Amino acid sequence: MQKEKKSRAKESFMQGVFAMMFSQVLIKFIGLVYKLYLTNREGFGDEGNAIYTSGFYIYSLLLTLSSVGIPNAISKLVSERVALGDNKGANRIYKIAFLTFGMLGLIGTGILFFGAKYISNVIIQIPEAEWTLVALSPSIFFVSLLSVIRGYFNGNSTLKVTANSQTLEQIFKTVLTILFVEIVAIIMGTDTTIMAAGANLATTVATIGSFIYLFVYYKHNRILSINKPGVIAKKESATKVIKNILQVSIPISLSAVLSSINKNIDSTTVVRGLKNFMEEGAAKVQYGILSGKVDTLTSLPLSFNIAFATALVPALSYARAKGDMETANKRVRFSILVTILIGLPCTVGMVIFAEPILKLLFPKQAAGVVILQISAVSIIFAVLAQTINGALQGIGKVMVPATAFAVGVVAKLIMNITLVPIPEIGVNGAALGNVVCNLIACMIGFSVLRKNLKISFPFMKYIGKPILATGIMAVCSYAVYTILLNIISLRMAAIIAIVFAILTYTLALINFKVFTKEEIHMIPYGKKIYKILVKLGVYKEKKIA
C-alpha cells in the first residue's frame, strides 16, 4: 500500500512537471512570435527593443518586490497544511495572502505610474521609456493577485492550472502586442516610442485577462474547507500567517529582486559605458541587441526548466512534512539530471549556431553573433541554479539562493563597470558578467544542497555521458549544416541541422542509458516507453528465477 502511494506521488509530481514544461515551451514559442515581429517591424527594431525592455525591466523589479516570491511561499505553506490534512488552514493562508499582497501590488502600481518620468529620465536615462512604464503600471496589482492564486493551486499539486493560465496570458499578449503596435502605426505612423508603449500596454491587458480566468476557476475549484478525520485546524492569527508567508517569500523575492537587478545593471551601465567611445544612438542599438534578441534566446531553456524549480518547492515541502526524505532525494536527483540534459545541448547549440539562428529569426536585424555566443555559456549554469534554488527552497534553505545570487550580481556589476567602457570589449563585457554571475550562484547553491541532503551525483551519469552525448550532437549537426549550406539556403540548412541535432542527441542519450528503469517510469507514459526500449534491445529486463 505504501509503495502504491509513493508510485502515485511520483506520477503526480512528474505530471505536474511535464504540464508546466509543455506550457512553458508553448509560452516561449508564442512569445517568440511577437519578439520576432517587433524586432523585424519597420520603425521598431533594436532601438525599439531598447525602449521596450528598459521599461519592462524596471516594471519587473517592482513586480518582484510586490509578488514574485508569493507563489513558491504560498505553495510551500499550503502543501504542508494539505499534507497534514488541514484544508481549513490551507484556505485561511490563501485568503489572508490575497488581501495582503493585493494591497502591496496596488502600492507598486502607484509607484510605477507616478514615478515613470523620474525613472525613465534619471535612473535608466532613456526618456522614451516613460510611456512604457505608465502602460505597464496596472499589471503590478493584477500580477500580485495572480501570484497568490497560482501559489494556492501549486501547493495543492495542481500545476496544470497555473500552466493553463500562463499559456492563455501569453496568447493574449502576443495577439494584442501585434494588434496594438499596428493600430499605433496606422494612427500615428512609425513612432518607436509610442509603438513600444503600445506593446507594453498589451502586457497589462493580457494580465487582466489571465486574472479573470484564474479567479473564476478558483471560485469553482477551491479546496473544500473540510479537514481529514481527527485533524484539528491550526488556528493562527492573520499577523502570524502573514509573518509565515513573509519568512518564506522575502528570501525567495530577494532572489528574484537580485535577478531583476542583474538585468537592470545592464540597462543602467551598458549605454553609459558604451557612450565613452560611441554615439548614444549606436550604444542604444548595442543594448537593444543584448536585451532584446540575446536575452530572449538565452532565456528559452530557463523557461523549459522552470517546471522543475516550481514543482520541487511544494513536492519537497510535502515530503518533509510526511518525513519521507527518500522520495525528496530521488526527486532532487532526477530534476538535476534532466536540468543538465536540457542545459548542455542548449548552451553548445547556441554557441555553434549563433549566426544561423540570428539570421533565421531576425533576418533584418541579425547583428550580435559574438554577444549571443558568450551569453549562451551562461545557460547551463543558469538552469542548474534555477533547479537547485527550487530544491533549497523546498527543504527550507530559502536564504541560500538569495545569498548566492547576491555574490554573483556584485561580480557582474564590477565586470560591467570595468569591461563595457573598453572599446575592444564593449557590450561583450556585460555578456561575460552574466556568465560569471550564474556560475557563482550555481556553485554556491550546489555546495549547500549537497551538504544538506547528502546526495551523491556519479560523475559518468551526471557529467560524463551528458557531455559525450552533447559532443556527438555538436559534431554531427554542424557537419550536416556545413554540407547543406552548399546545397540549400542558410535558413533551410539551419532548420534541418537543428532538427538533426535534437534527434542525434536523443539517440545518444538512449544509447548511453542515462536514465535508469525507475527514472523512466517517473516520466508520463514511462512504463510504455520502457517496454519499447526493452523490445528494441536498449534495456534488458532482469528475469526472476
Coordinates of C-alpha atoms in Angstrom, one line a residue:
M1 CA 0.0 0.0 0.0
Q2 CA 2.8 2.4 0.9
K3 CA 4.6 1.5 -2.3
E4 CA 1.4 2.3 -4.3
K5 CA 1.1 5.7 -2.6
K6 CA 4.7 6.5 -3.5
S7 CA 4.1 5.5 -7.1
R8 CA 1.1 7.8 -7.3
A9 CA 3.0 10.6 -5.7
K10 CA 5.8 10.3 -8.3
E11 CA 3.3 10.2 -11.1
S12 CA 1.6 13.4 -9.8
F13 CA 5.0 15.1 -9.4
M14 CA 6.1 14.3 -13.0
Q15 CA 2.7 15.0 -14.5
G16 CA 2.8 18.5 -12.9
V17 CA 6.4 19.0 -14.2
F18 CA 5.6 18.0 -17.7
A19 CA 2.3 20.0 -17.8
M20 CA 4.3 23.0 -16.7
M21 CA 7.2 22.3 -19.0
F22 CA 4.9 21.9 -22.1
S23 CA 3.2 25.1 -21.1
Q24 CA 6.5 27.0 -20.8
V25 CA 7.7 25.7 -24.2
L26 CA 4.5 26.8 -25.8
I27 CA 4.6 30.2 -24.0
K28 CA 8.2 30.9 -25.1
F29 CA 7.5 30.0 -28.7
I30 CA 4.3 32.0 -28.8
G31 CA 6.3 34.9 -27.1
L32 CA 9.0 34.5 -29.7
V33 CA 6.4 35.3 -32.3
Y34 CA 5.8 38.9 -31.1
K35 CA 9.6 39.3 -30.3
L36 CA 10.4 38.4 -33.9
Y37 CA 7.6 40.7 -35.1
L38 CA 8.8 43.7 -33.0
T39 CA 12.5 43.2 -33.9
N40 CA 11.8 42.9 -37.6
R41 CA 9.0 45.6 -37.7
E42 CA 9.9 48.7 -39.6
G43 CA 10.2 51.6 -37.1
F44 CA 10.9 49.3 -34.1
G45 CA 14.0 47.1 -34.4
D46 CA 16.9 47.1 -31.9
E47 CA 16.2 50.7 -30.9
G48 CA 12.6 49.9 -30.1
N49 CA 13.7 46.8 -28.1
A50 CA 16.0 49.1 -26.0
I51 CA 13.0 51.3 -25.1
Y52 CA 10.6 48.3 -24.6
T53 CA 13.0 46.2 -22.5
S54 CA 14.4 49.0 -20.4
G55 CA 10.9 49.9 -19.2
F56 CA 10.0 46.2 -18.8
Y57 CA 13.0 45.5 -16.6
I58 CA 12.1 48.4 -14.2
Y59 CA 8.5 47.0 -14.1
S60 CA 9.9 43.5 -13.4
L61 CA 11.9 44.8 -10.5
L62 CA 8.8 46.5 -8.9
L63 CA 6.7 43.4 -9.7
T64 CA 9.3 41.2 -7.9
L65 CA 9.2 43.4 -4.8
S66 CA 5.4 43.0 -4.6
S67 CA 4.7 39.5 -5.8
V68 CA 7.4 37.2 -7.2
G69 CA 8.2 35.2 -4.0
I70 CA 4.5 34.7 -3.3
P71 CA 3.7 31.6 -5.5
N72 CA 6.5 29.5 -4.0
A73 CA 5.9 30.8 -0.5
I74 CA 2.2 30.0 -0.6
S75 CA 2.7 26.7 -2.4
K76 CA 5.1 25.6 0.3
L77 CA 2.8 26.6 3.2
V78 CA -0.3 25.3 1.6
S79 CA 1.3 21.9 0.6
E80 CA 2.4 21.5 4.3
R81 CA -1.1 22.1 5.5
V82 CA -2.6 19.7 2.9
A83 CA 0.0 17.0 3.7
L84 CA -1.2 17.1 7.3
G85 CA -4.9 17.1 6.3
D86 CA -5.6 20.7 7.5
N87 CA -7.6 22.0 4.5
K88 CA -9.1 24.8 6.6
G89 CA -5.6 26.1 7.4
A90 CA -4.7 26.0 3.7
N91 CA -7.7 28.1 2.7
R92 CA -7.0 30.6 5.5
I93 CA -3.4 31.1 4.2
Y94 CA -4.9 31.9 0.8
K95 CA -7.5 34.4 1.9
I96 CA -5.1 36.4 4.1
A97 CA -2.4 36.4 1.4
F98 CA -4.9 37.6 -1.3
L99 CA -5.8 40.7 0.7
T100 CA -2.3 41.5 1.9
F101 CA -0.5 41.2 -1.4
G102 CA -3.3 42.8 -3.4
M103 CA -2.6 45.9 -1.3
L104 CA 1.2 45.6 -1.9
G105 CA 0.5 45.3 -5.6
L106 CA -1.6 48.5 -5.5
I107 CA 1.3 50.4 -4.0
G108 CA 3.7 49.0 -6.7
T109 CA 1.3 50.2 -9.4
G110 CA 1.2 53.7 -7.8
I111 CA 5.0 53.9 -7.6
L112 CA 5.4 52.9 -11.3
F113 CA 2.6 55.2 -12.6
F114 CA 3.6 58.4 -10.7
G115 CA 7.3 57.8 -10.9
A116 CA 7.5 56.9 -14.6
K117 CA 9.0 60.2 -15.7
Y118 CA 11.7 60.3 -13.0
I119 CA 12.7 56.6 -13.6
S120 CA 13.0 57.0 -17.4
N121 CA 14.8 60.3 -17.3
V122 CA 17.1 59.9 -14.3
I123 CA 17.6 56.2 -13.4
I124 CA 17.8 54.4 -16.8
Q125 CA 18.4 57.6 -18.9
I126 CA 16.1 56.5 -21.7
P127 CA 13.4 59.2 -21.6
E128 CA 11.4 57.4 -24.3
A129 CA 10.6 54.7 -21.8
E130 CA 8.3 56.9 -19.8
W131 CA 5.1 55.8 -21.6
T132 CA 6.1 52.1 -21.5
L133 CA 6.2 52.4 -17.7
V134 CA 2.8 54.1 -17.5
A135 CA 1.3 51.4 -19.7
L136 CA 2.7 48.6 -17.6
S137 CA 1.8 50.1 -14.1
P138 CA -1.6 48.4 -13.7
S139 CA -0.1 45.0 -14.3
I140 CA 1.7 45.0 -10.9
F141 CA -1.6 44.9 -9.0
F142 CA -3.1 42.1 -11.0
V143 CA 0.0 40.0 -11.1
S144 CA 0.2 40.2 -7.3
L145 CA -3.2 38.7 -7.1
L146 CA -2.4 36.1 -9.8
S147 CA 0.7 35.1 -7.8
V148 CA -1.4 34.2 -4.8
I149 CA -3.9 32.1 -6.7
R150 CA -1.1 30.3 -8.6
G151 CA 0.7 29.5 -5.4
Y152 CA -2.5 28.2 -3.9
F153 CA -3.1 25.7 -6.7
N154 CA 0.6 24.7 -6.9
G155 CA 0.5 23.9 -3.2
N156 CA -2.4 21.6 -3.9
S157 CA -0.4 19.8 -6.6
T158 CA -2.4 21.2 -9.5
L159 CA 0.3 22.9 -11.5
K160 CA -1.7 22.4 -14.7
V161 CA -4.0 25.3 -13.6
T162 CA -1.0 27.6 -13.4
A163 CA 0.3 26.3 -16.7
N164 CA -3.1 26.9 -18.5
S165 CA -3.4 30.5 -17.1
Q166 CA 0.2 31.4 -18.2
T167 CA -0.4 29.9 -21.7
L168 CA -3.7 31.9 -22.0
E169 CA -1.9 35.1 -20.9
Q170 CA 0.9 34.6 -23.4
I171 CA -1.6 34.0 -26.3
F172 CA -3.4 37.3 -25.3
K173 CA -0.1 39.1 -25.0
T174 CA 1.2 38.0 -28.4
V175 CA -2.1 38.8 -30.3
L176 CA -2.6 42.1 -28.5
T177 CA 1.0 43.2 -28.9
I178 CA 0.9 42.9 -32.7
L179 CA -2.6 44.4 -32.8
F180 CA -1.8 47.4 -30.6
V181 CA 1.5 48.2 -32.4
E182 CA -0.2 48.0 -35.8
I183 CA -3.0 50.3 -34.6
V184 CA -0.4 52.8 -33.3
A185 CA 1.5 52.6 -36.6
I186 CA -1.7 53.3 -38.6
I187 CA -2.9 56.2 -36.4
M188 CA 0.5 57.8 -35.5
G189 CA 3.0 56.5 -38.0
T190 CA 6.1 54.6 -37.1
D191 CA 6.8 56.4 -33.8
T192 CA 9.1 54.0 -32.0
T193 CA 8.3 55.4 -28.6
I194 CA 4.5 55.1 -28.9
M195 CA 4.9 51.7 -30.5
A196 CA 6.9 50.4 -27.6
A197 CA 4.3 51.8 -25.2
G198 CA 1.5 50.0 -27.2
A199 CA 3.5 46.8 -27.0
N200 CA 3.7 47.0 -23.2
L201 CA 0.0 48.0 -22.9
A202 CA -0.7 44.6 -24.4
T203 CA 1.0 43.0 -21.4
T204 CA -1.3 44.8 -19.0
V205 CA -4.5 43.8 -20.8
A206 CA -3.3 40.2 -21.1
T207 CA -2.5 40.1 -17.4
I208 CA -6.0 41.3 -16.5
G209 CA -7.5 38.6 -18.8
S210 CA -5.4 35.9 -17.1
F211 CA -6.5 37.1 -13.6
I212 CA -10.2 36.9 -14.6
Y213 CA -9.7 33.3 -15.9
L214 CA -7.9 32.2 -12.7
F215 CA -10.3 33.9 -10.3
V216 CA -13.3 32.3 -11.9
Y217 CA -11.5 28.9 -11.8
Y218 CA -10.7 29.4 -8.1
K219 CA -14.4 30.1 -7.3
H220 CA -15.4 26.7 -8.8
N221 CA -12.4 24.5 -7.8
R222 CA -11.0 25.7 -4.4
I223 CA -10.1 23.2 -1.7
L224 CA -13.1 22.3 0.4
S225 CA -12.6 23.6 4.0
I226 CA -13.1 20.1 5.5
N227 CA -10.3 18.6 7.4
K228 CA -9.4 14.9 7.4
P229 CA -10.9 13.0 10.3
G230 CA -9.0 13.6 13.6
V231 CA -7.2 16.7 12.2
I232 CA -7.7 19.9 14.1
A233 CA -7.3 23.1 12.2
K234 CA -4.2 25.0 13.0
K235 CA -5.6 28.3 14.2
E236 CA -3.2 31.3 13.7
S237 CA -3.8 35.0 13.7
A238 CA -3.7 36.9 10.4
T239 CA -0.5 38.6 11.6
K240 CA 1.1 35.1 12.2
V241 CA 0.0 33.9 8.8
I242 CA 1.4 37.0 7.1
K243 CA 4.7 36.6 9.1
N244 CA 4.9 32.9 8.0
I245 CA 4.4 33.9 4.3
L246 CA 6.9 36.7 4.5
Q247 CA 9.5 34.5 6.2
V248 CA 9.4 32.3 3.1
S249 CA 8.5 34.9 0.4
I250 CA 11.1 37.6 1.3
P251 CA 14.2 35.4 0.7
I252 CA 12.6 34.0 -2.5
S253 CA 11.6 37.5 -3.6
L254 CA 15.1 38.7 -2.8
S255 CA 16.5 36.1 -5.2
A256 CA 14.0 37.4 -7.9
V257 CA 14.8 41.0 -7.0
L258 CA 18.5 40.3 -7.5
S259 CA 17.7 38.7 -10.9
S260 CA 15.8 41.9 -11.8
I261 CA 18.7 44.0 -10.5
N262 CA 21.0 41.8 -12.6
K263 CA 19.0 42.9 -15.7
N264 CA 18.8 46.5 -14.6
I265 CA 22.6 46.5 -14.2
D266 CA 22.7 46.1 -18.0
S267 CA 20.0 48.8 -18.5
T268 CA 21.9 51.3 -16.3
T269 CA 25.5 50.5 -17.2
V270 CA 25.7 49.3 -20.8
V271 CA 24.6 52.5 -22.6
R272 CA 26.5 54.7 -20.1
G273 CA 29.7 52.6 -20.7
L274 CA 29.4 52.4 -24.4
K275 CA 28.9 56.2 -24.7
N276 CA 32.6 56.6 -23.8
F277 CA 33.6 55.6 -27.3
M278 CA 30.4 55.6 -29.5
E279 CA 27.4 57.8 -30.1
E280 CA 24.3 57.4 -27.9
G281 CA 22.2 56.0 -30.8
A282 CA 24.7 53.3 -31.6
A283 CA 25.0 52.5 -27.8
K284 CA 21.2 52.0 -27.6
V285 CA 21.3 49.7 -30.5
Q286 CA 24.0 47.5 -28.8
Y287 CA 22.0 47.4 -25.6
G288 CA 18.9 46.5 -27.7
I289 CA 20.7 43.6 -29.2
L290 CA 21.7 42.3 -25.8
S291 CA 18.4 42.9 -24.0
G292 CA 16.0 42.2 -27.0
K293 CA 17.5 39.4 -29.0
V294 CA 20.2 37.7 -26.9
D295 CA 18.3 37.7 -23.6
T296 CA 15.2 36.3 -25.4
L297 CA 17.1 33.4 -26.9
T298 CA 19.2 32.5 -23.8
S299 CA 16.2 32.6 -21.6
L300 CA 14.3 30.0 -23.6
P301 CA 16.0 27.0 -21.8
L302 CA 15.2 28.7 -18.4
S303 CA 11.5 28.7 -19.4
F304 CA 11.5 25.0 -20.2
N305 CA 13.3 24.2 -16.9
I306 CA 11.3 26.4 -14.6
A307 CA 8.8 23.5 -14.3
F308 CA 11.3 21.6 -12.0
A309 CA 12.0 24.6 -9.8
T310 CA 8.3 25.3 -9.5
A311 CA 7.3 21.7 -8.8
L312 CA 10.2 20.9 -6.3
V313 CA 9.1 23.5 -3.7
P314 CA 5.7 22.0 -2.8
A315 CA 6.8 18.5 -3.5
L316 CA 9.8 18.6 -1.2
S317 CA 7.7 20.5 1.5
Y318 CA 5.1 17.8 1.3
A319 CA 7.7 15.0 1.5
R320 CA 9.4 16.7 4.5
A321 CA 6.1 17.2 6.3
K322 CA 5.5 13.4 5.9
G323 CA 9.1 12.6 6.9
D324 CA 9.7 10.9 3.5
M325 CA 13.2 12.1 2.7
E326 CA 13.9 9.1 0.3
T327 CA 11.3 10.5 -2.1
A328 CA 12.6 14.0 -1.7
N329 CA 16.2 13.0 -2.6
K330 CA 15.0 11.0 -5.6
R331 CA 13.1 14.0 -7.0
V332 CA 16.1 16.3 -6.5
R333 CA 18.5 13.9 -8.2
F334 CA 16.1 13.3 -11.2
S335 CA 15.4 17.1 -11.5
I336 CA 19.1 18.0 -11.6
L337 CA 19.8 15.2 -14.2
V338 CA 17.1 16.5 -16.5
T339 CA 18.3 20.0 -16.0
I340 CA 21.8 19.1 -17.1
L341 CA 20.4 17.3 -20.1
I342 CA 18.4 20.4 -21.1
G343 CA 21.1 23.0 -20.4
L344 CA 24.2 21.4 -22.0
P345 CA 22.8 21.0 -25.6
C346 CA 21.2 24.4 -25.5
T347 CA 24.5 26.0 -24.4
V348 CA 26.6 24.2 -27.1
G349 CA 23.9 24.6 -29.8
M350 CA 23.7 28.3 -29.4
V351 CA 27.4 28.8 -29.4
I352 CA 27.8 26.7 -32.6
F353 CA 24.7 28.0 -34.4
A354 CA 24.7 31.6 -33.2
E355 CA 25.0 33.2 -36.6
P356 CA 22.4 31.0 -38.5
I357 CA 20.0 31.3 -35.5
L358 CA 20.1 35.1 -35.7
K359 CA 19.8 35.2 -39.5
L360 CA 17.0 32.7 -39.3
L361 CA 15.0 34.5 -36.6
F362 CA 16.0 38.1 -37.3
P363 CA 16.7 38.4 -41.0
K364 CA 16.5 42.2 -40.9
Q365 CA 18.4 42.6 -37.6
A366 CA 20.9 39.8 -37.5
A367 CA 23.7 41.5 -35.6
G368 CA 25.0 40.2 -32.3
V369 CA 26.7 36.8 -33.0
V370 CA 29.6 37.2 -30.5
I371 CA 27.3 38.6 -27.8
L372 CA 25.0 35.5 -28.2
Q373 CA 27.9 33.1 -28.2
I374 CA 29.3 34.5 -24.9
S375 CA 25.8 34.7 -23.3
A376 CA 25.0 31.2 -24.3
V377 CA 27.7 29.8 -21.9
S378 CA 25.6 31.1 -19.0
I379 CA 22.7 28.9 -19.9
I380 CA 23.9 25.7 -18.2
F381 CA 24.8 27.5 -15.0
A382 CA 21.5 29.5 -15.0
V383 CA 19.3 26.4 -15.4
L384 CA 21.2 24.4 -12.8
A385 CA 20.9 27.3 -10.4
Q386 CA 17.2 27.5 -11.1
T387 CA 16.6 23.9 -10.2
I388 CA 18.9 23.9 -7.2
N389 CA 17.2 27.0 -5.9
G390 CA 13.8 25.3 -6.1
A391 CA 15.2 22.3 -4.1
L392 CA 16.8 24.6 -1.5
Q393 CA 13.5 26.5 -1.0
G394 CA 11.7 23.2 -0.7
I395 CA 13.9 22.0 2.1
G396 CA 13.7 25.3 4.0
K397 CA 17.0 26.8 3.0
V398 CA 15.3 29.9 1.5
M399 CA 18.1 32.4 2.1
V400 CA 20.8 30.4 0.3
P401 CA 19.7 31.2 -3.3
A402 CA 19.5 34.9 -2.5
T403 CA 22.9 35.0 -0.9
A404 CA 24.5 33.0 -3.7
F405 CA 23.0 35.2 -6.4
A406 CA 23.9 38.4 -4.5
V407 CA 27.6 37.4 -4.7
G408 CA 27.1 36.8 -8.4
V409 CA 25.4 40.1 -9.0
V410 CA 28.2 42.0 -7.3
A411 CA 30.7 40.2 -9.6
K412 CA 28.6 41.1 -12.6
L413 CA 28.4 44.8 -11.6
I414 CA 32.1 45.0 -11.2
M415 CA 32.7 43.4 -14.6
N416 CA 30.1 45.6 -16.4
I417 CA 31.7 48.8 -14.9
T418 CA 35.2 47.6 -15.7
L419 CA 34.8 45.9 -19.1
V420 CA 32.0 47.7 -21.0
P421 CA 33.8 51.0 -21.4
I422 CA 36.8 49.3 -23.0
P423 CA 36.4 49.7 -26.8
E424 CA 37.8 46.3 -27.6
I425 CA 35.3 44.6 -25.3
G426 CA 32.2 46.8 -25.2
V427 CA 28.8 45.1 -24.7
N428 CA 30.6 41.7 -24.7
G429 CA 31.7 42.6 -21.1
A430 CA 28.1 42.6 -20.0
A431 CA 27.6 39.1 -21.5
L432 CA 30.7 37.8 -19.7
G433 CA 29.4 39.3 -16.5
N434 CA 26.3 37.3 -16.8
V435 CA 28.2 34.1 -17.3
V436 CA 30.3 34.7 -14.1
C437 CA 27.1 35.7 -12.1
N438 CA 25.3 32.5 -12.9
L439 CA 28.4 30.3 -12.4
I440 CA 28.9 31.7 -8.9
A441 CA 25.2 31.3 -7.9
C442 CA 25.2 27.7 -9.2
M443 CA 28.4 26.7 -7.4
I444 CA 27.3 28.1 -4.0
G445 CA 23.8 26.7 -4.2
F446 CA 25.0 23.2 -5.3
S447 CA 27.5 23.1 -2.5
V448 CA 24.9 23.8 0.2
L449 CA 22.3 21.5 -1.3
R450 CA 24.7 18.6 -1.4
K451 CA 25.8 19.2 2.1
N452 CA 22.2 19.3 3.5
L453 CA 20.7 16.4 1.6
K454 CA 23.9 14.3 1.4
I455 CA 23.2 13.3 -2.2
S456 CA 25.8 11.7 -4.4
F457 CA 26.0 12.6 -8.1
P458 CA 28.0 9.9 -10.0
F459 CA 30.4 11.6 -12.5
M460 CA 29.6 9.5 -15.6
K461 CA 25.8 9.8 -15.1
Y462 CA 25.6 13.5 -14.4
I463 CA 28.6 14.8 -16.3
G464 CA 30.4 12.2 -18.5
K465 CA 27.5 10.8 -20.5
P466 CA 25.7 14.2 -21.0
I467 CA 29.0 15.8 -22.3
L468 CA 29.6 12.8 -24.7
A469 CA 26.0 13.0 -26.0
T470 CA 26.3 16.8 -26.5
G471 CA 29.7 16.4 -28.2
I472 CA 28.2 13.8 -30.7
M473 CA 25.3 16.1 -31.3
A474 CA 27.5 19.1 -31.9
V475 CA 29.9 17.4 -34.4
C476 CA 27.2 15.6 -36.4
S477 CA 24.8 18.6 -36.6
Y478 CA 27.5 21.1 -37.6
A479 CA 28.8 18.7 -40.3
V480 CA 25.2 18.4 -41.7
Y481 CA 24.8 22.2 -41.6
T482 CA 28.1 22.8 -43.4
I483 CA 27.3 20.2 -46.2
L484 CA 23.7 21.5 -46.7
L485 CA 24.9 25.2 -46.8
N486 CA 26.5 24.4 -50.2
I487 CA 23.2 22.9 -51.5
I488 CA 20.3 24.8 -50.0
S489 CA 19.6 28.2 -48.4
L490 CA 21.0 29.1 -45.0
R491 CA 17.5 29.2 -43.4
M492 CA 16.7 25.6 -44.5
A493 CA 20.2 24.3 -43.7
A494 CA 19.9 25.7 -40.1
I495 CA 16.4 24.3 -39.6
I496 CA 17.4 20.8 -40.8
A497 CA 20.6 20.9 -38.8
I498 CA 18.8 21.8 -35.6
V499 CA 16.2 19.1 -36.1
F500 CA 19.1 16.6 -36.8
A501 CA 20.8 17.8 -33.6
I502 CA 17.7 17.0 -31.5
L503 CA 17.4 13.5 -33.0
T504 CA 21.1 12.8 -32.6
Y505 CA 21.2 13.9 -29.0
T506 CA 18.1 11.9 -28.1
L507 CA 19.5 8.7 -29.7
A508 CA 22.9 9.3 -27.9
L509 CA 21.1 9.6 -24.5
I510 CA 19.2 6.4 -25.2
N511 CA 22.3 4.5 -26.3
F512 CA 24.2 5.7 -23.2
K513 CA 21.4 4.6 -21.0
V514 CA 21.5 7.8 -19.0
F515 CA 18.1 7.0 -17.3
T516 CA 17.5 4.0 -15.1
K517 CA 14.3 1.9 -15.3
E518 CA 12.9 3.7 -12.2
E519 CA 13.6 7.1 -13.7
I520 CA 12.0 6.3 -17.0
H521 CA 8.9 5.1 -15.0
M522 CA 8.7 8.5 -13.4
I523 CA 8.1 10.1 -16.8
P524 CA 4.4 10.2 -18.0
Y525 CA 3.8 7.0 -20.1
G526 CA 7.2 5.9 -18.8
K527 CA 6.2 2.2 -18.5
K528 CA 5.2 2.1 -22.1
I529 CA 8.4 3.9 -23.2
Y530 CA 10.5 1.4 -21.2
K531 CA 8.7 -1.6 -22.7
I532 CA 9.5 -0.2 -26.2
L533 CA 13.2 0.3 -25.3
V534 CA 13.3 -3.3 -24.0
K535 CA 11.9 -4.6 -27.2
L536 CA 14.5 -2.5 -29.2
G537 CA 17.2 -4.2 -27.1
V538 CA 18.4 -0.9 -25.4
Y539 CA 17.5 -2.2 -21.9
K540 CA 17.4 -5.8 -20.7
E541 CA 14.7 -6.9 -18.4
K542 CA 16.0 -8.9 -15.5
K543 CA 14.4 -12.4 -15.3
I544 CA 13.2 -13.5 -12.0
A545 CA 14.5 -17.1 -11.2

